[in-house]
Amino acid sequence: MPGKPHSLIVGGTRGIGRVLAEHFVKAGHRVSVIGRRSPEKKFPRGIRFWPADLLDAAKLRQTLTALIKRDGRLNSLICLQRFKSEGDQWEGEIATSLTATRQIIEQLSSQFVPGENNSIVLVSSAASNVIASEQGPGYHVAKAGLNQMARYYAVVLGPQGIRVNVVSPGTVLKPENRDFYLGNEKLQRLFKKTVPLGRMGTAAEIAEVIDFLSSAKASFITGQTLLVDGGVNLLSTETLARSLAG
């Protein structure tokens, strides 16, 4: 529908991406979602799903071309896809998070609405700065690479009026993991002890941050990485150790 901002979410069928897609629709956006698999639960009205294998550059190019032709030029692009499949995890993480993101930005940077507030938000991870033992090296390197990629494109695309920023979440409650975390009292006590705000974040809170960076309220912010982790990154090793020791 003309007049509504058009947002494209890459990796929006689950988790934060799904929550963000529904958030944008409620805020009056037209939303396109790219994902490898169809959503398990049907999207609400106002969200169009486009299947695409991000590891197939030729098919991804075709999908992006068809999407712009069908759904129109963009106001905002959000990339939060990650590799979840069998095969070489290093190659998969780099190809999915970095190579595909670069291709998407390069192809779509000329397809934003001219003269309007335009934004690209890349979703990284707190593991871009610290080591998350449950993740492999490819995940860490890919997420760190996204932070620098955003800085690069913030400079390159700034003259076109396109801002580029990163949201870097800590541990977040999502529809897919709520039962696990909320059902584990020991973990909940540890988060309360170690996170200055005393709890885990939520996918809805991350969506709000992405919405802010995509909006005109952030019209002079570009090239920044916003760490959204409840303040846990501020604590020293000794402070964390004392908290865990009780």
mmCIF file of C-alpha atoms in Angstrom:
data_model
loop_
_atom_site.group_PDB
_atom_site.id
_atom_site.type_symbol
_atom_site.label_atom_id
_atom_site.label_comp_id
_atom_site.label_asym_id
_atom_site.label_seq_id
_atom_site.Cartn_x
_atom_site.Cartn_y
_atom_site.Cartn_z
ATOM 1 C CA MET A 1 0.000 0.000 0.000
ATOM 2 C CA PRO A 2 1.498 3.363 -1.035
ATOM 3 C CA GLY A 3 2.495 5.622 1.829
ATOM 4 C CA LYS A 4 3.467 2.851 4.198
ATOM 5 C CA PRO A 5 7.184 2.313 4.825
ATOM 6 C CA HIS A 6 8.543 -0.900 3.337
ATOM 7 C CA SER A 7 10.834 -2.998 5.528
ATOM 8 C CA LEU A 8 12.728 -6.099 4.425
ATOM 9 C CA ILE A 9 13.789 -8.556 7.122
ATOM 10 C CA VAL A 10 16.309 -11.221 6.162
ATOM 11 C CA GLY A 11 16.000 -14.155 8.547
ATOM 12 C CA GLY A 12 12.573 -13.215 9.821
ATOM 13 C CA THR A 13 10.717 -16.499 10.172
ATOM 14 C CA ARG A 14 11.760 -17.255 13.757
ATOM 15 C CA GLY A 15 13.046 -15.663 16.927
ATOM 16 C CA ILE A 16 13.820 -11.960 16.983
ATOM 17 C CA GLY A 17 13.145 -11.684 13.247
ATOM 18 C CA ARG A 18 9.609 -12.994 13.543
ATOM 19 C CA VAL A 19 8.874 -10.756 16.528
ATOM 20 C CA LEU A 20 10.276 -7.782 14.597
ATOM 21 C CA ALA A 21 8.163 -8.541 11.525
ATOM 22 C CA GLU A 22 4.986 -8.573 13.594
ATOM 23 C CA HIS A 23 6.109 -5.428 15.447
ATOM 24 C CA PHE A 24 6.631 -3.558 12.165
ATOM 25 C CA VAL A 25 3.227 -4.599 10.815
ATOM 26 C CA LYS A 26 1.531 -3.296 13.955
ATOM 27 C CA ALA A 27 3.481 -0.044 13.489
ATOM 28 C CA GLY A 28 2.078 0.350 9.970
ATOM 29 C CA HIS A 29 4.908 -1.020 7.829
ATOM 30 C CA ARG A 30 4.667 -3.191 4.767
ATOM 31 C CA VAL A 31 6.966 -6.098 5.552
ATOM 32 C CA SER A 32 8.825 -8.530 3.313
ATOM 33 C CA VAL A 33 10.591 -11.484 4.923
ATOM 34 C CA ILE A 34 13.297 -13.648 3.370
ATOM 35 C CA GLY A 35 14.018 -17.050 4.873
ATOM 36 C CA ARG A 36 15.290 -20.462 3.920
ATOM 37 C CA ARG A 37 12.283 -22.250 5.382
ATOM 38 C CA SER A 38 8.640 -21.250 5.455
ATOM 39 C CA PRO A 39 7.450 -20.009 8.859
ATOM 40 C CA GLU A 40 6.053 -22.718 11.124
ATOM 41 C CA LYS A 41 3.175 -20.409 11.987
ATOM 42 C CA LYS A 42 1.449 -18.403 9.270
ATOM 43 C CA PHE A 43 2.406 -14.737 9.169
ATOM 44 C CA PRO A 44 -0.292 -12.159 9.917
ATOM 45 C CA ARG A 45 -1.646 -9.998 7.144
ATOM 46 C CA GLY A 46 0.824 -7.411 5.891
ATOM 47 C CA ILE A 47 3.867 -9.707 5.824
ATOM 48 C CA ARG A 48 4.951 -11.333 2.564
ATOM 49 C CA PHE A 49 7.320 -14.305 2.746
ATOM 50 C CA TRP A 50 9.998 -14.907 0.120
ATOM 51 C CA PRO A 51 11.846 -18.249 0.274
ATOM 52 C CA ALA A 52 15.544 -18.073 -0.565
ATOM 53 C CA ASP A 53 18.715 -20.038 0.072
ATOM 54 C CA LEU A 54 21.240 -17.400 1.097
ATOM 55 C CA LEU A 55 24.089 -19.728 0.158
ATOM 56 C CA ASP A 56 22.996 -19.723 -3.500
ATOM 57 C CA ALA A 57 24.103 -16.321 -4.802
ATOM 58 C CA ALA A 58 22.338 -16.623 -8.162
ATOM 59 C CA LYS A 59 18.976 -17.583 -6.665
ATOM 60 C CA LEU A 60 19.295 -14.938 -3.965
ATOM 61 C CA ARG A 61 19.900 -12.315 -6.654
ATOM 62 C CA GLN A 62 16.773 -13.465 -8.496
ATOM 63 C CA THR A 63 14.701 -13.379 -5.316
ATOM 64 C CA LEU A 64 15.810 -9.851 -4.439
ATOM 65 C CA THR A 65 15.021 -8.630 -7.957
ATOM 66 C CA ALA A 66 11.556 -10.186 -7.845
ATOM 67 C CA LEU A 67 10.914 -8.849 -4.349
ATOM 68 C CA ILE A 68 11.644 -5.245 -5.286
ATOM 69 C CA LYS A 69 9.561 -5.573 -8.442
ATOM 70 C CA ARG A 70 6.597 -6.983 -6.489
ATOM 71 C CA ASP A 71 6.816 -5.193 -3.139
ATOM 72 C CA GLY A 72 8.527 -1.935 -4.131
ATOM 73 C CA ARG A 73 11.517 0.096 -2.999
ATOM 74 C CA LEU A 74 12.777 -0.096 0.567
ATOM 75 C CA ASN A 75 12.836 2.217 3.538
ATOM 76 C CA SER A 76 14.632 -0.187 5.823
ATOM 77 C CA LEU A 77 16.625 -3.402 5.586
ATOM 78 C CA ILE A 78 17.346 -5.623 8.571
ATOM 79 C CA CYS A 79 19.689 -8.613 8.343
ATOM 80 C CA LEU A 80 19.634 -11.061 11.242
ATOM 81 C CA GLN A 81 20.095 -14.378 9.500
ATOM 82 C CA ARG A 82 22.484 -16.992 10.824
ATOM 83 C CA PHE A 83 23.703 -20.404 9.737
ATOM 84 C CA LYS A 84 21.774 -23.346 11.198
ATOM 85 C CA SER A 85 22.436 -26.414 9.132
ATOM 86 C CA GLU A 86 24.715 -29.388 8.730
ATOM 87 C CA GLY A 87 28.074 -29.037 7.045
ATOM 88 C CA ASP A 88 31.162 -26.985 7.726
ATOM 89 C CA GLN A 89 30.150 -24.521 10.432
ATOM 90 C CA TRP A 90 32.975 -22.093 9.651
ATOM 91 C CA GLU A 91 32.137 -21.874 5.953
ATOM 92 C CA GLY A 92 28.425 -21.742 6.695
ATOM 93 C CA GLU A 93 28.633 -18.942 9.255
ATOM 94 C CA ILE A 94 30.870 -16.786 7.059
ATOM 95 C CA ALA A 95 28.784 -17.379 3.932
ATOM 96 C CA THR A 96 25.457 -16.754 5.672
ATOM 97 C CA SER A 97 26.327 -13.820 7.919
ATOM 98 C CA LEU A 98 28.973 -12.017 5.873
ATOM 99 C CA THR A 99 28.928 -13.011 2.202
ATOM 100 C CA ALA A 100 25.137 -13.019 1.876
ATOM 101 C CA THR A 101 24.796 -9.748 3.790
ATOM 102 C CA ARG A 102 27.340 -8.072 1.532
ATOM 103 C CA GLN A 103 25.498 -9.319 -1.565
ATOM 104 C CA ILE A 104 22.154 -8.109 -0.247
ATOM 105 C CA ILE A 105 23.470 -4.647 0.620
ATOM 106 C CA GLU A 106 25.320 -4.270 -2.673
ATOM 107 C CA GLN A 107 22.270 -5.267 -4.720
ATOM 108 C CA LEU A 108 19.671 -3.330 -2.752
ATOM 109 C CA SER A 109 21.531 -0.118 -1.891
ATOM 110 C CA SER A 110 20.180 1.420 -5.106
ATOM 111 C CA GLN A 111 16.637 0.262 -4.321
ATOM 112 C CA PHE A 112 15.794 2.489 -1.374
ATOM 113 C CA VAL A 113 13.151 5.207 -1.612
ATOM 114 C CA PRO A 114 15.008 8.386 -2.699
ATOM 115 C CA GLY A 115 15.006 11.303 -0.287
ATOM 116 C CA GLU A 116 13.452 9.490 2.668
ATOM 117 C CA ASN A 117 14.757 8.170 5.984
ATOM 118 C CA ASN A 118 16.572 5.015 4.908
ATOM 119 C CA SER A 119 18.242 2.542 7.221
ATOM 120 C CA ILE A 120 20.112 -0.742 7.306
ATOM 121 C CA VAL A 121 20.396 -2.578 10.616
ATOM 122 C CA LEU A 122 22.607 -5.640 10.990
ATOM 123 C CA VAL A 123 21.979 -7.860 13.992
ATOM 124 C CA SER A 124 25.212 -9.133 15.463
ATOM 125 C CA SER A 125 25.808 -10.644 18.903
ATOM 126 C CA ALA A 126 27.571 -9.939 22.164
ATOM 127 C CA ALA A 127 29.844 -12.765 20.974
ATOM 128 C CA SER A 128 31.391 -10.282 18.549
ATOM 129 C CA ASN A 129 33.340 -8.913 21.537
ATOM 130 C CA VAL A 130 33.503 -11.786 24.020
ATOM 131 C CA ILE A 131 33.717 -15.553 23.777
ATOM 132 C CA ALA A 132 30.513 -17.584 24.072
ATOM 133 C CA SER A 133 31.711 -21.114 24.784
ATOM 134 C CA GLU A 134 28.576 -22.679 23.312
ATOM 135 C CA GLN A 135 29.389 -21.199 19.874
ATOM 136 C CA GLY A 136 32.179 -22.092 17.455
ATOM 137 C CA PRO A 137 34.853 -19.820 15.953
ATOM 138 C CA GLY A 138 32.887 -19.147 12.771
ATOM 139 C CA TYR A 139 30.019 -17.623 14.739
ATOM 140 C CA HIS A 140 32.335 -15.268 16.638
ATOM 141 C CA VAL A 141 34.258 -14.157 13.555
ATOM 142 C CA ALA A 142 31.096 -13.668 11.492
ATOM 143 C CA LYS A 143 29.437 -11.509 14.145
ATOM 144 C CA ALA A 144 32.569 -9.417 14.638
ATOM 145 C CA GLY A 145 32.763 -8.985 10.871
ATOM 146 C CA LEU A 146 29.228 -7.606 10.770
ATOM 147 C CA ASN A 147 30.242 -4.807 13.130
ATOM 148 C CA GLN A 148 33.037 -3.687 10.814
ATOM 149 C CA MET A 149 30.882 -4.210 7.720
ATOM 150 C CA ALA A 150 28.368 -1.752 9.151
ATOM 151 C CA ARG A 151 31.076 0.867 9.663
ATOM 152 C CA TYR A 152 32.291 0.408 6.101
ATOM 153 C CA TYR A 153 28.863 0.747 4.528
ATOM 154 C CA ALA A 154 27.934 3.637 6.826
ATOM 155 C CA VAL A 155 30.713 5.618 5.144
ATOM 156 C CA VAL A 156 30.093 4.333 1.617
ATOM 157 C CA LEU A 157 26.295 4.687 1.662
ATOM 158 C CA GLY A 158 26.075 7.846 3.757
ATOM 159 C CA PRO A 159 26.072 10.126 0.688
ATOM 160 C CA GLN A 160 22.991 8.224 -0.545
ATOM 161 C CA GLY A 161 21.180 8.984 2.703
ATOM 162 C CA ILE A 162 21.375 5.393 3.943
ATOM 163 C CA ARG A 163 22.333 4.889 7.574
ATOM 164 C CA VAL A 164 23.916 1.588 8.660
ATOM 165 C CA ASN A 165 24.027 0.409 12.277
ATOM 166 C CA VAL A 166 24.343 -2.767 14.324
ATOM 167 C CA VAL A 167 22.290 -4.146 17.195
ATOM 168 C CA SER A 168 24.292 -6.593 19.305
ATOM 169 C CA PRO A 169 22.037 -8.512 21.722
ATOM 170 C CA GLY A 170 23.063 -10.465 24.770
ATOM 171 C CA THR A 171 21.074 -13.520 25.865
ATOM 172 C CA VAL A 172 17.472 -12.942 24.853
ATOM 173 C CA LEU A 173 14.189 -14.665 25.585
ATOM 174 C CA LYS A 174 12.555 -15.694 22.307
ATOM 175 C CA PRO A 175 9.386 -17.712 21.644
ATOM 176 C CA GLU A 176 11.573 -20.721 20.831
ATOM 177 C CA ASN A 177 13.613 -20.697 24.059
ATOM 178 C CA ARG A 178 11.244 -19.251 26.668
ATOM 179 C CA ASP A 179 10.257 -22.611 28.142
ATOM 180 C CA PHE A 180 13.901 -23.661 28.523
ATOM 181 C CA TYR A 181 15.061 -20.505 30.274
ATOM 182 C CA LEU A 182 11.970 -19.759 32.342
ATOM 183 C CA GLY A 183 11.775 -23.383 33.447
ATOM 184 C CA ASN A 184 15.348 -23.357 34.739
ATOM 185 C CA GLU A 185 15.312 -21.668 38.137
ATOM 186 C CA LYS A 186 19.072 -21.982 38.578
ATOM 187 C CA LEU A 187 19.748 -20.123 35.327
ATOM 188 C CA GLN A 188 17.224 -17.452 36.252
ATOM 189 C CA ARG A 189 18.987 -16.887 39.585
ATOM 190 C CA LEU A 190 22.341 -16.601 37.795
ATOM 191 C CA PHE A 191 21.009 -14.027 35.332
ATOM 192 C CA LYS A 192 19.538 -12.048 38.222
ATOM 193 C CA LYS A 193 22.933 -12.062 39.951
ATOM 194 C CA THR A 194 25.126 -11.264 36.955
ATOM 195 C CA VAL A 195 23.056 -8.866 34.836
ATOM 196 C CA PRO A 196 22.891 -5.334 36.300
ATOM 197 C CA LEU A 197 19.244 -5.031 35.256
ATOM 198 C CA GLY A 198 18.573 -8.338 36.976
ATOM 199 C CA ARG A 199 17.048 -10.310 34.115
ATOM 200 C CA MET A 200 17.312 -11.508 30.532
ATOM 201 C CA GLY A 201 16.239 -9.313 27.657
ATOM 202 C CA THR A 202 13.330 -10.164 25.369
ATOM 203 C CA ALA A 203 12.942 -10.388 21.616
ATOM 204 C CA ALA A 204 10.357 -7.611 21.837
ATOM 205 C CA GLU A 205 12.928 -5.299 23.446
ATOM 206 C CA ILE A 206 15.443 -6.013 20.683
ATOM 207 C CA ALA A 207 12.717 -5.300 18.120
ATOM 208 C CA GLU A 208 12.104 -1.916 19.762
ATOM 209 C CA VAL A 209 15.800 -1.040 19.462
ATOM 210 C CA ILE A 210 15.853 -2.040 15.789
ATOM 211 C CA ASP A 211 12.692 -0.003 15.233
ATOM 212 C CA PHE A 212 14.358 3.034 16.804
ATOM 213 C CA LEU A 213 17.488 2.746 14.652
ATOM 214 C CA SER A 214 15.307 2.303 11.561
ATOM 215 C CA SER A 215 13.219 5.367 12.335
ATOM 216 C CA ALA A 216 13.662 9.089 11.778
ATOM 217 C CA LYS A 217 14.358 9.415 15.517
ATOM 218 C CA ALA A 218 17.818 8.004 14.736
ATOM 219 C CA SER A 219 18.296 10.116 11.610
ATOM 220 C CA PHE A 220 21.824 11.261 12.574
ATOM 221 C CA ILE A 221 23.088 7.926 13.893
ATOM 222 C CA THR A 222 25.186 5.755 11.601
ATOM 223 C CA GLY A 223 28.098 3.342 11.831
ATOM 224 C CA GLN A 224 27.346 2.462 15.454
ATOM 225 C CA THR A 225 27.111 -0.860 17.279
ATOM 226 C CA LEU A 226 24.538 -0.789 20.061
ATOM 227 C CA LEU A 227 25.137 -3.497 22.657
ATOM 228 C CA VAL A 228 21.836 -4.516 24.250
ATOM 229 C CA ASP A 229 22.701 -6.861 27.105
ATOM 230 C CA GLY A 230 21.314 -5.315 30.278
ATOM 231 C CA GLY A 231 24.742 -3.969 31.212
ATOM 232 C CA VAL A 232 26.567 -7.253 31.775
ATOM 233 C CA ASN A 233 29.431 -6.089 29.529
ATOM 234 C CA LEU A 234 30.221 -3.377 32.081
ATOM 235 C CA LEU A 235 31.235 -5.800 34.800
ATOM 236 C CA SER A 236 34.784 -6.862 35.563
ATOM 237 C CA THR A 237 35.812 -10.501 35.882
ATOM 238 C CA GLU A 238 36.148 -10.133 39.643
ATOM 239 C CA THR A 239 32.700 -8.593 39.960
ATOM 240 C CA LEU A 240 31.155 -11.460 38.011
ATOM 241 C CA ALA A 241 33.074 -14.030 40.050
ATOM 242 C CA ARG A 242 31.921 -12.459 43.321
ATOM 243 C CA SER A 243 28.326 -12.411 42.070
ATOM 244 C CA LEU A 244 28.446 -16.090 41.160
ATOM 245 C CA ALA A 245 30.081 -16.981 44.459
ATOM 246 C CA GLY A 246 27.128 -15.435 46.247
#
